[in-house]
């Protein structure tokens, strides 16, 4: 059995910098046509110059692969219309982090309300620049995403023309919020379709499955699966593949992030096939995002085949999800 995917897209990806960039970027560039690249470097990517320099480093790291890095700025309340008008040709979106909520987000936004962010959000809305949000409060870890939903709703109501993407949603409440506002969209990761908190902490603690937002309850995973498997037009695949060196994961004080970039397409094929929904993988991993972002990716044909794929124990110094295990699908060819 085979499945052909046209120009798969990863709409939420961490490529890092330096040696880590060199080791992980080619893995995404091999099987995806393009990806939205997150700006949470140290220091964060907050200027047009930094965006362009980072893009050049990514292109150098991927060599000959046909892959378009779609760049993002790290949200600042001080971006005004004139600056964003200059930035627009170089970026696909702006990513907003609540301060301190996850890896390298210390310089994020303290108070998120539409009045405080008025100038920047009005400019983004007028210029048609999507707003991507890591939507978590500072509350109890299992409630953080749910508690953030009123913020999404206020922003969606105050800026009805602004495209807002709820990044890496993990709860049934976020799935429900999609239906209430025309301008709210979402990315969904591979790992949140596969695991709940049980897989992370129900037995021996699994540091390689620890991420932000933390995986939630079975009913939450069911809600995510229902919209992903149906390729609901408001959801798109965003891996949130977030590599950390092995010593930073297998440590007292484990870094948050699941590394899935090189296994994402085979694992998605396995998941969609097991639910009899293989036909919906194309819209979930590409078509929906093209429509939501108004984006035409480079042409890339990825053929997957149902043959066993033994996931490597490590890619460089990073341990992937399913390390050492066998997946039922593998990448047969990329053209
Ligand atoms: O688990 C995560 N890791 N969640 C994020 O939001 C950031 C990411 C990272 O950059 O490591
Ligand atoms: Zn992320």
mmCIF file of C-alpha atoms and ligand atoms in Angstrom:
data_model
loop_
_atom_site.group_PDB
_atom_site.id
_atom_site.type_symbol
_atom_site.label_atom_id
_atom_site.label_comp_id
_atom_site.label_asym_id
_atom_site.label_seq_id
_atom_site.Cartn_x
_atom_site.Cartn_y
_atom_site.Cartn_z
ATOM 1 C CA UNK A 1 0.000 0.000 0.000
ATOM 2 C CA UNK A 2 1.240 3.493 -0.859
ATOM 3 C CA UNK A 3 0.187 7.045 -0.180
ATOM 4 C CA UNK A 4 1.354 10.084 -2.126
ATOM 5 C CA UNK A 5 1.458 13.423 -0.339
ATOM 6 C CA UNK A 6 1.849 16.658 -2.266
ATOM 7 C CA UNK A 7 3.960 19.318 -0.565
ATOM 8 C CA UNK A 8 3.514 18.342 3.080
ATOM 9 C CA UNK A 9 3.753 21.333 5.426
ATOM 10 C CA UNK A 10 4.766 21.587 9.060
ATOM 11 C CA UNK A 11 3.031 24.697 10.362
ATOM 12 C CA UNK A 12 4.891 24.813 13.724
ATOM 13 C CA UNK A 13 8.533 23.815 13.887
ATOM 14 C CA UNK A 14 11.563 24.524 16.090
ATOM 15 C CA UNK A 15 14.809 24.464 14.111
ATOM 16 C CA UNK A 16 17.079 26.023 16.787
ATOM 17 C CA UNK A 17 20.459 27.457 15.789
ATOM 18 C CA UNK A 18 24.148 26.586 15.543
ATOM 19 C CA UNK A 19 25.092 22.896 15.579
ATOM 20 C CA UNK A 20 21.553 21.789 16.472
ATOM 21 C CA UNK A 21 20.165 23.652 13.440
ATOM 22 C CA UNK A 22 22.700 21.920 11.211
ATOM 23 C CA UNK A 23 21.690 18.513 12.504
ATOM 24 C CA UNK A 24 17.865 18.867 12.577
ATOM 25 C CA UNK A 25 17.028 21.216 9.668
ATOM 26 C CA UNK A 26 17.922 18.691 6.915
ATOM 27 C CA UNK A 27 15.527 16.160 8.474
ATOM 28 C CA UNK A 28 12.519 18.470 8.082
ATOM 29 C CA UNK A 29 13.744 19.784 4.750
ATOM 30 C CA UNK A 30 13.895 16.256 3.373
ATOM 31 C CA UNK A 31 10.240 15.331 3.792
ATOM 32 C CA UNK A 32 8.409 18.668 4.073
ATOM 33 C CA UNK A 33 8.022 21.345 1.404
ATOM 34 C CA UNK A 34 7.914 24.197 3.895
ATOM 35 C CA UNK A 35 7.529 24.905 7.592
ATOM 36 C CA UNK A 36 6.601 27.765 9.885
ATOM 37 C CA UNK A 37 9.811 28.313 11.869
ATOM 38 C CA UNK A 38 9.460 29.407 15.486
ATOM 39 C CA UNK A 39 11.415 32.456 16.709
ATOM 40 C CA UNK A 40 12.160 31.396 20.313
ATOM 41 C CA UNK A 41 15.933 31.495 19.975
ATOM 42 C CA UNK A 42 18.274 33.081 22.515
ATOM 43 C CA UNK A 43 17.903 36.019 21.974
ATOM 44 C CA UNK A 44 14.473 35.792 20.326
ATOM 45 C CA UNK A 45 14.038 36.781 16.681
ATOM 46 C CA UNK A 46 12.597 40.299 17.016
ATOM 47 C CA UNK A 47 13.970 42.252 14.059
ATOM 48 C CA UNK A 48 13.825 42.051 10.267
ATOM 49 C CA UNK A 49 17.615 41.709 10.225
ATOM 50 C CA UNK A 50 17.472 38.782 12.666
ATOM 51 C CA UNK A 51 14.733 37.096 10.591
ATOM 52 C CA UNK A 52 16.777 37.350 7.422
ATOM 53 C CA UNK A 53 20.032 36.261 9.042
ATOM 54 C CA UNK A 54 18.283 33.253 10.627
ATOM 55 C CA UNK A 55 16.675 32.327 7.307
ATOM 56 C CA UNK A 56 20.095 32.423 5.634
ATOM 57 C CA UNK A 57 21.518 30.089 8.309
ATOM 58 C CA UNK A 58 18.581 27.698 7.794
ATOM 59 C CA UNK A 59 19.066 27.662 4.018
ATOM 60 C CA UNK A 60 22.750 26.981 4.495
ATOM 61 C CA UNK A 61 21.969 24.113 6.869
ATOM 62 C CA UNK A 62 19.557 22.381 4.465
ATOM 63 C CA UNK A 63 21.884 22.399 1.455
ATOM 64 C CA UNK A 64 20.213 21.240 -1.760
ATOM 65 C CA UNK A 65 16.813 20.238 -0.334
ATOM 66 C CA UNK A 66 13.774 21.992 -1.840
ATOM 67 C CA UNK A 67 12.265 23.496 1.317
ATOM 68 C CA UNK A 68 10.959 26.924 2.192
ATOM 69 C CA UNK A 69 11.468 28.159 5.762
ATOM 70 C CA UNK A 70 8.493 30.411 6.554
ATOM 71 C CA UNK A 71 9.845 32.915 9.016
ATOM 72 C CA UNK A 72 8.190 34.430 12.085
ATOM 73 C CA UNK A 73 8.891 37.361 14.371
ATOM 74 C CA UNK A 74 8.701 37.012 18.153
ATOM 75 C CA UNK A 75 5.779 39.242 19.223
ATOM 76 C CA UNK A 76 6.595 42.608 20.796
ATOM 77 C CA UNK A 77 4.021 45.239 21.851
ATOM 78 C CA UNK A 78 6.267 47.854 20.281
ATOM 79 C CA UNK A 79 5.889 46.731 16.642
ATOM 80 C CA UNK A 80 4.023 49.481 14.795
ATOM 81 C CA UNK A 81 2.437 49.621 11.338
ATOM 82 C CA UNK A 82 5.467 51.130 9.627
ATOM 83 C CA UNK A 83 7.786 48.424 10.980
ATOM 84 C CA UNK A 84 5.464 45.557 10.182
ATOM 85 C CA UNK A 85 4.852 46.906 6.686
ATOM 86 C CA UNK A 86 8.615 46.680 6.146
ATOM 87 C CA UNK A 87 8.735 43.210 7.738
ATOM 88 C CA UNK A 88 5.801 41.741 5.842
ATOM 89 C CA UNK A 89 7.702 40.517 2.742
ATOM 90 C CA UNK A 90 10.042 38.504 4.966
ATOM 91 C CA UNK A 91 7.644 36.895 7.435
ATOM 92 C CA UNK A 92 4.617 34.617 7.335
ATOM 93 C CA UNK A 93 3.346 35.267 10.865
ATOM 94 C CA UNK A 94 4.156 36.656 14.315
ATOM 95 C CA UNK A 95 4.351 34.325 17.320
ATOM 96 C CA UNK A 96 3.127 35.502 20.711
ATOM 97 C CA UNK A 97 4.364 33.830 23.897
ATOM 98 C CA UNK A 98 3.055 34.692 27.350
ATOM 99 C CA UNK A 99 6.208 35.632 29.305
ATOM 100 C CA UNK A 100 8.014 32.604 30.738
ATOM 101 C CA UNK A 101 5.444 30.039 29.607
ATOM 102 C CA UNK A 102 7.856 27.740 27.763
ATOM 103 C CA UNK A 103 11.406 27.321 26.386
ATOM 104 C CA UNK A 104 13.093 30.718 25.755
ATOM 105 C CA UNK A 105 9.918 32.764 26.219
ATOM 106 C CA UNK A 106 11.146 35.026 29.037
ATOM 107 C CA UNK A 107 10.885 38.055 26.729
ATOM 108 C CA UNK A 108 7.231 37.336 25.950
ATOM 109 C CA UNK A 109 4.150 39.389 26.748
ATOM 110 C CA UNK A 110 3.183 40.030 30.404
ATOM 111 C CA UNK A 111 -0.449 41.048 30.114
ATOM 112 C CA UNK A 112 -2.338 39.815 27.100
ATOM 113 C CA UNK A 113 -5.382 41.943 26.463
ATOM 114 C CA UNK A 114 -6.610 43.650 23.366
ATOM 115 C CA UNK A 115 -6.095 47.174 24.759
ATOM 116 C CA UNK A 116 -2.453 46.592 25.721
ATOM 117 C CA UNK A 117 -1.649 45.043 22.358
ATOM 118 C CA UNK A 118 -3.858 47.354 20.284
ATOM 119 C CA UNK A 119 -1.205 49.026 18.148
ATOM 120 C CA UNK A 120 0.550 45.863 17.029
ATOM 121 C CA UNK A 121 -2.582 43.796 16.543
ATOM 122 C CA UNK A 122 -4.308 46.528 14.534
ATOM 123 C CA UNK A 123 -1.266 46.747 12.271
ATOM 124 C CA UNK A 124 -1.159 42.956 11.857
ATOM 125 C CA UNK A 125 -4.862 42.875 11.075
ATOM 126 C CA UNK A 126 -4.548 45.683 8.509
ATOM 127 C CA UNK A 127 -1.514 44.055 6.891
ATOM 128 C CA UNK A 128 -2.940 40.521 6.925
ATOM 129 C CA UNK A 129 -0.188 39.033 9.126
ATOM 130 C CA UNK A 130 -1.413 35.988 11.099
ATOM 131 C CA UNK A 131 -1.017 35.937 14.887
ATOM 132 C CA UNK A 132 0.212 32.620 16.306
ATOM 133 C CA UNK A 133 -0.246 32.120 20.037
ATOM 134 C CA UNK A 134 1.138 29.730 22.618
ATOM 135 C CA UNK A 135 -2.097 29.826 24.610
ATOM 136 C CA UNK A 136 -1.453 28.937 28.228
ATOM 137 C CA UNK A 137 -2.101 30.776 31.514
ATOM 138 C CA UNK A 138 0.205 30.578 34.509
ATOM 139 C CA UNK A 139 -2.302 28.415 36.383
ATOM 140 C CA UNK A 140 -2.361 24.717 37.302
ATOM 141 C CA UNK A 141 -0.587 22.828 34.534
ATOM 142 C CA UNK A 142 -3.608 20.774 33.401
ATOM 143 C CA UNK A 143 -5.835 23.892 33.287
ATOM 144 C CA UNK A 144 -3.495 26.356 31.590
ATOM 145 C CA UNK A 145 -4.842 25.978 28.076
ATOM 146 C CA UNK A 146 -8.483 25.987 29.153
ATOM 147 C CA UNK A 147 -7.886 29.132 31.221
ATOM 148 C CA UNK A 148 -6.412 30.882 28.185
ATOM 149 C CA UNK A 149 -9.494 30.443 25.997
ATOM 150 C CA UNK A 150 -11.161 33.719 27.121
ATOM 151 C CA UNK A 151 -8.038 35.538 25.904
ATOM 152 C CA UNK A 152 -8.344 33.911 22.482
ATOM 153 C CA UNK A 153 -12.026 34.822 22.391
ATOM 154 C CA UNK A 154 -11.428 38.443 23.346
ATOM 155 C CA UNK A 155 -8.739 38.827 20.687
ATOM 156 C CA UNK A 156 -10.863 37.080 18.060
ATOM 157 C CA UNK A 157 -13.797 39.371 18.839
ATOM 158 C CA UNK A 158 -11.802 42.612 19.024
ATOM 159 C CA UNK A 159 -9.864 41.863 15.824
ATOM 160 C CA UNK A 160 -12.333 40.030 13.586
ATOM 161 C CA UNK A 161 -10.149 40.443 10.481
ATOM 162 C CA UNK A 162 -7.034 39.053 12.175
ATOM 163 C CA UNK A 163 -6.179 35.392 11.502
ATOM 164 C CA UNK A 164 -5.416 33.862 14.900
ATOM 165 C CA UNK A 165 -3.865 30.414 15.185
ATOM 166 C CA UNK A 166 -4.194 28.595 18.501
ATOM 167 C CA UNK A 167 -0.909 26.709 18.419
ATOM 168 C CA UNK A 168 -0.579 23.051 19.432
ATOM 169 C CA UNK A 169 -4.040 22.700 20.966
ATOM 170 C CA UNK A 170 -4.467 19.920 23.502
ATOM 171 C CA UNK A 171 -7.991 20.198 24.917
ATOM 172 C CA UNK A 172 -11.599 19.599 23.943
ATOM 173 C CA UNK A 173 -12.354 23.179 25.023
ATOM 174 C CA UNK A 174 -9.966 24.551 22.395
ATOM 175 C CA UNK A 175 -11.560 22.345 19.742
ATOM 176 C CA UNK A 176 -14.959 23.766 20.722
ATOM 177 C CA UNK A 177 -13.654 27.367 20.604
ATOM 178 C CA UNK A 178 -12.759 26.881 16.921
ATOM 179 C CA UNK A 179 -16.456 26.745 16.119
ATOM 180 C CA UNK A 180 -17.305 30.004 17.890
ATOM 181 C CA UNK A 181 -15.061 32.409 15.968
ATOM 182 C CA UNK A 182 -14.591 32.536 12.243
ATOM 183 C CA UNK A 183 -11.034 33.870 12.568
ATOM 184 C CA UNK A 184 -9.732 31.236 15.016
ATOM 185 C CA UNK A 185 -7.692 28.338 13.611
ATOM 186 C CA UNK A 186 -5.453 25.702 15.207
ATOM 187 C CA UNK A 187 -2.393 23.571 14.726
ATOM 188 C CA UNK A 188 -2.318 20.055 16.154
ATOM 189 C CA UNK A 189 0.847 18.068 16.831
ATOM 190 C CA UNK A 190 1.470 14.395 16.172
ATOM 191 C CA UNK A 191 2.222 13.628 19.812
ATOM 192 C CA UNK A 192 -0.994 15.192 21.133
ATOM 193 C CA UNK A 193 -2.958 12.930 18.762
ATOM 194 C CA UNK A 194 -1.162 9.886 20.169
ATOM 195 C CA UNK A 195 -0.565 10.336 23.884
ATOM 196 C CA UNK A 196 -2.270 11.482 27.059
ATOM 197 C CA UNK A 197 -0.720 12.376 30.411
ATOM 198 C CA UNK A 198 -0.754 8.644 31.142
ATOM 199 C CA UNK A 199 1.952 7.985 28.563
ATOM 200 C CA UNK A 200 4.082 10.801 30.017
ATOM 201 C CA UNK A 201 3.748 10.181 33.741
ATOM 202 C CA UNK A 202 1.381 7.271 34.354
ATOM 203 C CA UNK A 203 4.178 4.726 34.650
ATOM 204 C CA UNK A 204 7.916 5.359 34.573
ATOM 205 C CA UNK A 205 8.394 9.034 33.747
ATOM 206 C CA UNK A 206 9.022 9.514 30.009
ATOM 207 C CA UNK A 207 11.126 12.652 29.556
ATOM 208 C CA UNK A 208 11.063 12.424 25.760
ATOM 209 C CA UNK A 209 7.273 12.851 25.846
ATOM 210 C CA UNK A 210 7.359 15.845 28.202
ATOM 211 C CA UNK A 211 6.304 19.039 26.446
ATOM 212 C CA UNK A 212 4.356 22.266 26.804
ATOM 213 C CA UNK A 213 1.413 22.189 26.718
ATOM 214 C CA UNK A 214 1.485 18.883 28.589
ATOM 215 C CA UNK A 215 -0.573 16.051 27.046
ATOM 216 C CA UNK A 216 -4.043 15.966 28.625
ATOM 217 C CA UNK A 217 -6.923 13.532 29.197
ATOM 218 C CA UNK A 218 -8.300 10.766 26.924
ATOM 219 C CA UNK A 219 -11.393 12.844 26.085
ATOM 220 C CA UNK A 220 -9.139 15.702 25.004
ATOM 221 C CA UNK A 221 -7.158 13.441 22.697
ATOM 222 C CA UNK A 222 -10.446 12.132 21.281
ATOM 223 C CA UNK A 223 -11.575 15.683 20.488
ATOM 224 C CA UNK A 224 -8.264 16.425 18.746
ATOM 225 C CA UNK A 225 -8.479 13.177 16.794
ATOM 226 C CA UNK A 226 -12.026 13.896 15.686
ATOM 227 C CA UNK A 227 -11.055 17.160 13.962
ATOM 228 C CA UNK A 228 -7.652 15.996 12.673
ATOM 229 C CA UNK A 229 -8.907 12.727 11.184
ATOM 230 C CA UNK A 230 -11.803 14.589 9.571
ATOM 231 C CA UNK A 231 -9.315 17.179 8.238
ATOM 232 C CA UNK A 232 -11.570 19.880 9.662
ATOM 233 C CA UNK A 233 -10.795 22.946 7.497
ATOM 234 C CA UNK A 234 -9.723 25.042 10.511
ATOM 235 C CA UNK A 235 -7.010 22.657 11.689
ATOM 236 C CA UNK A 236 -3.579 21.972 10.227
ATOM 237 C CA UNK A 237 -0.592 19.875 11.125
ATOM 238 C CA UNK A 238 2.115 21.603 13.156
ATOM 239 C CA UNK A 239 4.582 19.146 14.649
ATOM 240 C CA UNK A 240 5.962 21.440 17.370
ATOM 241 C CA UNK A 241 8.982 19.206 16.911
ATOM 242 C CA UNK A 242 11.279 20.668 19.568
ATOM 243 C CA UNK A 243 14.742 19.099 19.751
ATOM 244 C CA UNK A 244 16.811 19.229 22.924
ATOM 245 C CA UNK A 245 20.117 17.401 23.437
ATOM 246 C CA UNK A 246 19.726 14.069 25.205
ATOM 247 C CA UNK A 247 21.386 15.338 28.401
ATOM 248 C CA UNK A 248 18.835 18.179 28.664
ATOM 249 C CA UNK A 249 15.928 15.714 28.454
ATOM 250 C CA UNK A 250 17.320 12.910 30.600
ATOM 251 C CA UNK A 251 18.030 15.257 33.480
ATOM 252 C CA UNK A 252 16.806 16.500 36.800
ATOM 253 C CA UNK A 253 14.878 19.449 35.331
ATOM 254 C CA UNK A 254 13.854 18.016 31.972
ATOM 255 C CA UNK A 255 13.514 20.446 29.041
ATOM 256 C CA UNK A 256 10.062 20.548 27.397
ATOM 257 C CA UNK A 257 9.732 19.330 23.835
ATOM 258 C CA UNK A 258 9.084 16.196 21.775
ATOM 259 C CA UNK A 259 11.274 15.588 18.729
ATOM 260 C CA UNK A 260 9.113 14.222 15.898
ATOM 261 C CA UNK A 261 10.252 15.910 12.674
ATOM 262 C CA UNK A 262 11.884 12.840 11.046
ATOM 263 C CA UNK A 263 9.126 10.401 12.006
ATOM 264 C CA UNK A 264 6.087 12.631 11.631
ATOM 265 C CA UNK A 265 4.864 11.587 8.184
ATOM 266 C CA UNK A 266 5.219 7.799 8.700
ATOM 267 C CA UNK A 267 3.563 8.056 12.126
ATOM 268 C CA UNK A 268 0.723 10.184 10.740
ATOM 269 C CA UNK A 269 0.161 7.679 7.920
ATOM 270 C CA UNK A 270 0.010 4.865 10.475
ATOM 271 C CA UNK A 271 -2.455 6.811 12.628
ATOM 272 C CA UNK A 272 -4.731 7.902 9.778
ATOM 273 C CA UNK A 273 -4.696 4.406 8.254
ATOM 274 C CA UNK A 274 -5.601 2.789 11.566
ATOM 275 C CA UNK A 275 -8.735 4.958 11.606
ATOM 276 C CA UNK A 276 -9.545 4.360 7.918
ATOM 277 C CA UNK A 277 -8.890 8.046 7.156
ATOM 278 C CA UNK A 278 -5.816 8.014 4.917
ATOM 279 C CA UNK A 279 -7.618 10.192 2.361
ATOM 280 C CA UNK A 280 -7.749 13.018 4.882
ATOM 281 C CA UNK A 281 -4.015 13.148 5.517
ATOM 282 C CA UNK A 282 -3.362 15.365 2.457
ATOM 283 C CA UNK A 283 -5.692 18.157 3.617
ATOM 284 C CA UNK A 284 -4.471 17.836 7.212
ATOM 285 C CA UNK A 285 -0.761 18.075 6.306
ATOM 286 C CA UNK A 286 -0.983 20.568 3.478
ATOM 287 C CA UNK A 287 -4.210 21.757 1.815
ATOM 288 C CA UNK A 288 -5.856 23.284 4.886
ATOM 289 C CA UNK A 289 -2.735 25.265 5.749
ATOM 290 C CA UNK A 290 -2.400 26.525 2.158
ATOM 291 C CA UNK A 291 -5.933 27.906 2.346
ATOM 292 C CA UNK A 292 -5.627 29.353 5.863
ATOM 293 C CA UNK A 293 -2.302 31.079 5.126
ATOM 294 C CA UNK A 294 -3.066 31.858 1.453
ATOM 295 C CA UNK A 295 0.212 30.137 0.646
ATOM 296 C CA UNK A 296 1.404 28.096 -2.332
ATOM 297 C CA UNK A 297 4.322 25.833 -1.362
ATOM 298 C CA UNK A 298 7.117 24.533 -3.568
ATOM 299 C CA UNK A 299 6.216 21.304 -5.326
ATOM 300 C CA UNK A 300 7.368 18.186 -3.524
ATOM 301 C CA UNK A 301 5.983 14.674 -3.858
ATOM 302 C CA UNK A 302 6.447 12.400 -0.871
ATOM 303 C CA UNK A 303 5.527 8.757 -1.380
ATOM 304 C CA UNK A 304 4.889 6.747 1.778
ATOM 305 C CA UNK A 305 4.635 2.980 1.720
ATOM 306 C CA UNK A 306 3.339 0.478 4.228
ATOM 307 C CA UNK A 307 6.635 -1.205 5.076
ATOM 308 C CA UNK A 308 8.261 -1.393 8.511
ATOM 309 C CA UNK A 309 10.469 1.512 9.578
ATOM 310 C CA UNK A 310 12.727 1.083 12.607
ATOM 311 C CA UNK A 311 13.059 4.530 14.189
ATOM 312 C CA UNK A 312 16.720 5.320 15.008
ATOM 313 C CA UNK A 313 17.667 5.591 18.699
ATOM 314 C CA UNK A 314 19.044 9.045 18.028
ATOM 315 C CA UNK A 315 19.400 11.673 15.329
ATOM 316 C CA UNK A 316 22.702 13.312 16.259
ATOM 317 C CA UNK A 317 22.316 14.013 19.953
ATOM 318 C CA UNK A 318 18.504 14.078 19.945
ATOM 319 C CA UNK A 319 16.236 11.189 20.892
ATOM 320 C CA UNK A 320 13.100 11.075 18.702
ATOM 321 C CA UNK A 321 9.632 9.941 19.665
ATOM 322 C CA UNK A 322 9.360 6.148 19.116
ATOM 323 C CA UNK A 323 13.165 5.740 19.372
ATOM 324 C CA UNK A 324 14.104 2.129 18.604
ATOM 325 C CA UNK A 325 10.492 1.157 17.870
ATOM 326 C CA UNK A 326 8.970 0.037 14.603
ATOM 327 C CA UNK A 327 6.443 2.088 12.631
ATOM 328 C CA UNK A 328 4.252 0.436 9.972
ATOM 329 C CA UNK A 329 4.911 3.110 7.327
ATOM 330 C CA UNK A 330 8.047 4.589 5.889
ATOM 331 C CA UNK A 331 9.037 7.207 3.343
ATOM 332 C CA UNK A 332 9.627 5.436 0.012
ATOM 333 C CA UNK A 333 10.674 8.383 -2.109
ATOM 334 C CA UNK A 334 10.757 12.161 -2.265
ATOM 335 C CA UNK A 335 10.661 14.031 -5.557
HETATM 336 O O1 LIG B 1 7.434 21.604 24.627
HETATM 337 C C1 LIG B 1 7.699 22.643 24.064
HETATM 338 N N1 LIG B 1 8.942 22.896 23.600
HETATM 339 N N2 LIG B 1 6.743 23.567 23.940
HETATM 340 C C2 LIG B 1 7.002 24.799 23.460
HETATM 341 O O2 LIG B 1 6.097 25.577 23.399
HETATM 342 C C3 LIG B 1 8.379 25.185 23.091
HETATM 343 C C4 LIG B 1 9.193 24.021 22.763
HETATM 344 C C5 LIG B 1 10.660 24.327 22.690
HETATM 345 O O3 LIG B 1 11.028 25.337 22.090
HETATM 346 O O4 LIG B 1 11.456 23.544 23.240
HETATM 347 ZN ZN1 LIG B 2 6.453 25.268 19.735
#
